[in-house]
PDB file of C-alpha atoms in Angstrom:
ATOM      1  CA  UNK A   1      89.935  71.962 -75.125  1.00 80.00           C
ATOM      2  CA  UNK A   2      90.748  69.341 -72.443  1.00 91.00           C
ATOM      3  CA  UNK A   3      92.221  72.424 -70.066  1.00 92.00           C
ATOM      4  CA  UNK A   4      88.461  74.101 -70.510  1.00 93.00           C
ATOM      5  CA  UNK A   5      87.660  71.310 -68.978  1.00 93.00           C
ATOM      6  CA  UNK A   6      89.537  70.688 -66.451  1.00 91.00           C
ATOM      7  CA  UNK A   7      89.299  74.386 -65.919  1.00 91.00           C
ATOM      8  CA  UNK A   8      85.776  74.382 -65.414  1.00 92.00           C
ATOM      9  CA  UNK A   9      85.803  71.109 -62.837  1.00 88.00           C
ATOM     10  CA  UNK A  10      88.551  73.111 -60.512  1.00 87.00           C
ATOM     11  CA  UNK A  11      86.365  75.941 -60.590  1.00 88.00           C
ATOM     12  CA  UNK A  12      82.672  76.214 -62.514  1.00 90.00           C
ATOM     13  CA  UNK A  13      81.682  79.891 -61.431  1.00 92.00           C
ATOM     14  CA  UNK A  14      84.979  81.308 -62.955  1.00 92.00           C
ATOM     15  CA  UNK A  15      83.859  83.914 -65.747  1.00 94.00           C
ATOM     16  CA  UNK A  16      84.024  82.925 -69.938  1.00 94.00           C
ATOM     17  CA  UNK A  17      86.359  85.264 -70.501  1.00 95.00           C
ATOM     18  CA  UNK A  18      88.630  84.372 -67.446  1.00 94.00           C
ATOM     19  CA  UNK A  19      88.237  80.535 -68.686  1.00 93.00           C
ATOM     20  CA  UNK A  20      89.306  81.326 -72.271  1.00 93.00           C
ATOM     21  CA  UNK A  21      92.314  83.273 -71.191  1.00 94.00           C
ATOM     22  CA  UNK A  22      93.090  80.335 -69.264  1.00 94.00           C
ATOM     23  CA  UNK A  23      93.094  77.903 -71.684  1.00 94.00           C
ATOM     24  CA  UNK A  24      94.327  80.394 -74.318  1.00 94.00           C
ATOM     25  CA  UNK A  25      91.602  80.488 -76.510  1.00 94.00           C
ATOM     26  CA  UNK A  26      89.169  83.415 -77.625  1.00 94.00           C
ATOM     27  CA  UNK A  27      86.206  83.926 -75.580  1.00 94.00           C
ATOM     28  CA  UNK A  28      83.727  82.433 -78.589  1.00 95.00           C
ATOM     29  CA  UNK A  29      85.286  79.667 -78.717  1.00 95.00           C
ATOM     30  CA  UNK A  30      85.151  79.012 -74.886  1.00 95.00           C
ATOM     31  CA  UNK A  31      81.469  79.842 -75.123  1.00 94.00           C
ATOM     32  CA  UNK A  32      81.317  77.462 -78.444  1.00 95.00           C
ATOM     33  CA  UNK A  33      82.825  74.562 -76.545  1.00 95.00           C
ATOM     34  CA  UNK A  34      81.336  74.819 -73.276  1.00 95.00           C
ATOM     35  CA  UNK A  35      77.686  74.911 -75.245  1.00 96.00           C
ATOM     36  CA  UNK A  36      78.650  71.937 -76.962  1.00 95.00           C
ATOM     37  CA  UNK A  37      79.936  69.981 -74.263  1.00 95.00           C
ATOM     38  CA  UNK A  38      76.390  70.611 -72.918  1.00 94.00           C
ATOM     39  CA  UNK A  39      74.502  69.384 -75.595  1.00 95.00           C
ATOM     40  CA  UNK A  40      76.608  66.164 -75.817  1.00 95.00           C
ATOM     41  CA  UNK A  41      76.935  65.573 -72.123  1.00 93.00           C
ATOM     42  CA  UNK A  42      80.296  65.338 -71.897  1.00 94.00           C
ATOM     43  CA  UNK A  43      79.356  68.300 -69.051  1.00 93.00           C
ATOM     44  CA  UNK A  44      76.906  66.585 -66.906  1.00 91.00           C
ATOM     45  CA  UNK A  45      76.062  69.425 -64.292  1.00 91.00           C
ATOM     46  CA  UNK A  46      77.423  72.270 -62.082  1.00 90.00           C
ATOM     47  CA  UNK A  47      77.581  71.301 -58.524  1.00 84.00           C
ATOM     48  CA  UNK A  48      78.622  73.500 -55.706  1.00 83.00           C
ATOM     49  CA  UNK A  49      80.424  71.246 -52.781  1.00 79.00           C
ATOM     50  CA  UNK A  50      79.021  72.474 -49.266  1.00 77.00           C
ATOM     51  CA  UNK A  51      80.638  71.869 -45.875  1.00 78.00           C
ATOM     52  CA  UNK A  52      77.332  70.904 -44.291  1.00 74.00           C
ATOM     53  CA  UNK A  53      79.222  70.622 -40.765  1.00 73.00           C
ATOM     54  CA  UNK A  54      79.586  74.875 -40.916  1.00 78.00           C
ATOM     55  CA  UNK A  55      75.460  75.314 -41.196  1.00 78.00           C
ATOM     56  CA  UNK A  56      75.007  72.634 -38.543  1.00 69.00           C
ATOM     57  CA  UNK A  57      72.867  70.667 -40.711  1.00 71.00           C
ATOM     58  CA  UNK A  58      72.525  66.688 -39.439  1.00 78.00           C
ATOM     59  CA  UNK A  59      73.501  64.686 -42.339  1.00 83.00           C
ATOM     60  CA  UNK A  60      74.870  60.756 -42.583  1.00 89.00           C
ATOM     61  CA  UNK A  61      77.071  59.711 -45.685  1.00 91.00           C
ATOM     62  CA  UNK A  62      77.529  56.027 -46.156  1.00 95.00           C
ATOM     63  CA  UNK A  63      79.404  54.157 -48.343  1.00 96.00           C
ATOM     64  CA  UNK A  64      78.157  50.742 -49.159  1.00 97.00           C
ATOM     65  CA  UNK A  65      79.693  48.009 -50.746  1.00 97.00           C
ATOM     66  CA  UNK A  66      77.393  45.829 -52.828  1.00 97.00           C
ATOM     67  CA  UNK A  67      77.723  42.445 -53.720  1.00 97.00           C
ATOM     68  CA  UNK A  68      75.925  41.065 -57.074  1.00 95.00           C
ATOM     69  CA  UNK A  69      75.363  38.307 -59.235  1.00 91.00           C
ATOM     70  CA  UNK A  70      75.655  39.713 -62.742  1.00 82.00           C
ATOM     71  CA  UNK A  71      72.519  39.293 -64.520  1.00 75.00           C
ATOM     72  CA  UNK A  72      72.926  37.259 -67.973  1.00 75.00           C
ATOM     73  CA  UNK A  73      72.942  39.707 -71.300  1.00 78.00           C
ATOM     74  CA  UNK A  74      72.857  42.997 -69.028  1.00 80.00           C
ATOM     75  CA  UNK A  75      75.967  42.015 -66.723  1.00 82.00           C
ATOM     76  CA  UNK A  76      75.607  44.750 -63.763  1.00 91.00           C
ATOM     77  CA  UNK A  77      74.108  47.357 -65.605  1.00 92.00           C
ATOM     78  CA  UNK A  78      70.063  45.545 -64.796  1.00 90.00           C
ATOM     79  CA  UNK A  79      71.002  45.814 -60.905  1.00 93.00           C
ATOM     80  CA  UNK A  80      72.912  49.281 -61.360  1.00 94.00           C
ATOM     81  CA  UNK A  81      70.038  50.886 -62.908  1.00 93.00           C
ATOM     82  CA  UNK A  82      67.970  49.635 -60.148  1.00 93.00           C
ATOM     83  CA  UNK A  83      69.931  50.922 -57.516  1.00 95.00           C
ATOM     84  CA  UNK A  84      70.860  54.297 -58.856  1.00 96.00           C
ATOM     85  CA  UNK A  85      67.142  55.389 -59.434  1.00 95.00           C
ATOM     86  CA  UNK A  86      66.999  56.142 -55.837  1.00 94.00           C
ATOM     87  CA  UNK A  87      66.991  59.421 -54.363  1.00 91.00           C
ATOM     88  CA  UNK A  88      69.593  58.863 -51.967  1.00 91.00           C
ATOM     89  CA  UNK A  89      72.196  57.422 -54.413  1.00 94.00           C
ATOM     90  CA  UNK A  90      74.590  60.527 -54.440  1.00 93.00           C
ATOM     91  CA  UNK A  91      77.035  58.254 -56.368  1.00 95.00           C
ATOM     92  CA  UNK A  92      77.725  54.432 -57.900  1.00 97.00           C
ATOM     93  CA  UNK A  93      80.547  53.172 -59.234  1.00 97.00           C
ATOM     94  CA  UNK A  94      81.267  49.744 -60.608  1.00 96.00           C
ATOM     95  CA  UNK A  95      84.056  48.129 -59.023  1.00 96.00           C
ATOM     96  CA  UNK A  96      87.296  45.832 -59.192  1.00 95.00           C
ATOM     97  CA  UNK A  97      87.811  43.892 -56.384  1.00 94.00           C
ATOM     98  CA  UNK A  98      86.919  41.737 -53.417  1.00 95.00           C
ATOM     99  CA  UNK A  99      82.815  43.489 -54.022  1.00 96.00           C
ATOM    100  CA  UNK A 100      81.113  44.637 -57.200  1.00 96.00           C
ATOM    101  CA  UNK A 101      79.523  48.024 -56.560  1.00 97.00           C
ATOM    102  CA  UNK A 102      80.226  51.424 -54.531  1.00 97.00           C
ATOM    103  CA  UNK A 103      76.963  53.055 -53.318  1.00 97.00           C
ATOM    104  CA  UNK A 104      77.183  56.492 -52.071  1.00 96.00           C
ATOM    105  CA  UNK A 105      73.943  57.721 -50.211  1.00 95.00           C
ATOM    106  CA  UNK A 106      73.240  60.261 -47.611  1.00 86.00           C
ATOM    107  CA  UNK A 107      69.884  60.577 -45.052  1.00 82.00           C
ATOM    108  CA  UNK A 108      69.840  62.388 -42.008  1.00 82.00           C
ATOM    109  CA  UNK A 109      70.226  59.922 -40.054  1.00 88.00           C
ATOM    110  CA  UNK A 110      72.055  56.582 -39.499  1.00 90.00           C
ATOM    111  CA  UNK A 111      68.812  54.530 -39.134  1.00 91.00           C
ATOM    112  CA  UNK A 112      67.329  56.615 -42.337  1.00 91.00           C
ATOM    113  CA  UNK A 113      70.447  55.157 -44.017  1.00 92.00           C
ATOM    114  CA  UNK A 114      70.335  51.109 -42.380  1.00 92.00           C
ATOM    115  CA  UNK A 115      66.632  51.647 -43.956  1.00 94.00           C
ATOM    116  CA  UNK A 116      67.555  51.949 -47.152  1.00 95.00           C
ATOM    117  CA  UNK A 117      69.474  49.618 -46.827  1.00 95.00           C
ATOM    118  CA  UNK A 118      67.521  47.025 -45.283  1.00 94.00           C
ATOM    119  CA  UNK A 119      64.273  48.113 -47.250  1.00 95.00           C
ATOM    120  CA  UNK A 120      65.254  49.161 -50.594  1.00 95.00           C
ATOM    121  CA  UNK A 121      68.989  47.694 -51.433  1.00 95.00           C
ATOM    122  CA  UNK A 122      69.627  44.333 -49.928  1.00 94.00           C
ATOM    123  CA  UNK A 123      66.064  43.108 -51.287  1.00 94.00           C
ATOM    124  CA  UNK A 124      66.939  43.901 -55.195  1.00 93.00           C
ATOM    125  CA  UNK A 125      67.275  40.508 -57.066  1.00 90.00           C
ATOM    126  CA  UNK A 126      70.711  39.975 -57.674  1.00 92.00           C
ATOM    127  CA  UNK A 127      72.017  41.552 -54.701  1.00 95.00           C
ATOM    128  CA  UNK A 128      73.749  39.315 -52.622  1.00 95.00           C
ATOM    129  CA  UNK A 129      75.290  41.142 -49.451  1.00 95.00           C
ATOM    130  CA  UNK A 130      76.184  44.745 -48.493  1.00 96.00           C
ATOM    131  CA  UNK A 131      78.837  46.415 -46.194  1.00 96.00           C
ATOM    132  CA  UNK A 132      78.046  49.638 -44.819  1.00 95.00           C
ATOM    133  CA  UNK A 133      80.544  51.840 -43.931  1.00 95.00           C
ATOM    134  CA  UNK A 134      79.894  55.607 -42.654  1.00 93.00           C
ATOM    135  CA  UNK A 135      81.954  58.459 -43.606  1.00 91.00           C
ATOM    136  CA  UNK A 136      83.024  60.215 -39.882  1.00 89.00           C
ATOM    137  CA  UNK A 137      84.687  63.279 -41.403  1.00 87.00           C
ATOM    138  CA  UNK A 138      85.362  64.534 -45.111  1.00 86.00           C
ATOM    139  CA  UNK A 139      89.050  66.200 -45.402  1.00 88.00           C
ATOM    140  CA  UNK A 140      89.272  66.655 -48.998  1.00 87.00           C
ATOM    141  CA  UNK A 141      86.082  66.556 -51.792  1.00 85.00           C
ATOM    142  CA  UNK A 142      86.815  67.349 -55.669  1.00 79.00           C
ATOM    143  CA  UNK A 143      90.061  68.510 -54.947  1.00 78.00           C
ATOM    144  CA  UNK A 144      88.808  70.977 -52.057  1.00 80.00           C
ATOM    145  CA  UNK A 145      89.584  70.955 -48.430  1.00 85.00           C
ATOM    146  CA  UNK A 146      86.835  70.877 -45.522  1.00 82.00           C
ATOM    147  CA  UNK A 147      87.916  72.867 -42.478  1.00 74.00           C
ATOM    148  CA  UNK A 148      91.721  73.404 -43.538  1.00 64.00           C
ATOM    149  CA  UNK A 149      94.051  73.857 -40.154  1.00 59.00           C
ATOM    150  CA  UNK A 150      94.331  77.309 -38.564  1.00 60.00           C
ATOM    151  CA  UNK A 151      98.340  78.042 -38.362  1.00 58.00           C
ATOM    152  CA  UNK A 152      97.628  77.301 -34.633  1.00 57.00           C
ATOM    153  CA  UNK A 153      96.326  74.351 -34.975  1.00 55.00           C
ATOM    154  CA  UNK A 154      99.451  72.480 -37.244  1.00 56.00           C
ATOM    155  CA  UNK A 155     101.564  70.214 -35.228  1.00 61.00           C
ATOM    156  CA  UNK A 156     105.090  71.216 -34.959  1.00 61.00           C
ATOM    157  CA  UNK A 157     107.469  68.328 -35.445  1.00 68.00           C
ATOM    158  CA  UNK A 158     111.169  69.337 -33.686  1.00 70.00           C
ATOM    159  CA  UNK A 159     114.066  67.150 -35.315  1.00 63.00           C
TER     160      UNK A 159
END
């Protein structure tokens, strides 16, 4: 049932029936599976990815990197748990590397975004430095392309 799944994350408004024949099963047992992964939250939501930049809708989306000192029994999960309970944490992921923790957020504005920052993030116990960087453009989301080029607009290269 993995291709149900992967069926459904390219593509969550495509029909039961149209999802079953994909992944060449009946239509029951499409509805059977998708129910269950429900239940056991293995689906976590249905999301629709909007090119905000088309409605002309200001919007900032930062990516922070966090620095932490683990706590003792809980590791990151204390300070994770902490962090991700605010509204403007689209996304966190624990990290390998030269920092600890990704923090996806998004405000209106850049100085909505330096406030959470300043305000809510940086004075967390545990935390022990940030990096802020701001996302300028998307070009690709989930597999989907914001604004793809008009045929006009491709560069020719002449070899």
């Amino acid at each position: 049932m993995e291709k149900l799944l992967e069926l459904l994350e390219q593509d969550c408004t495509m029909p039961v029936a149209a999802l079953a024949a994909a992944a060449g099963v009946s239509e029951a047992e499409a509805k059977a599976a998708i129910q269950t992964y429900e239940e056991d939250r293995t689906i976590l939501g249905y999301q629709a990815i909007i090119d905000w930049d088309r409605v002309r809708r200001e919007n900032v989306t930062a990516l922070i990197e966090v620095k932490v000192t683990p706590q003792t029994i809980s590791g990151f999960d204390r300070i994770a748990e902490r962090i991700y309970q605010y509204d403007e944490v689209e996304s966190m992921y624990l990290m390998s590397g030269s920092f600890d923790l990704t923090v996806i957020i998004s405000g209106r504005t850049l100085r909505e975004v330096a406030q959470f920052v300043g305000e809510r993030l940086a004075p967390i116990e545990g935390v022990t430095g940030t990096a802020t960087h701001f996302i300028l453009k998307k070009y690709k989301e989930k597999h989907l392309l914001f604004r793809p080029q008009d045929p006009e607009e491709r560069e020719y290269i002449f070899t």
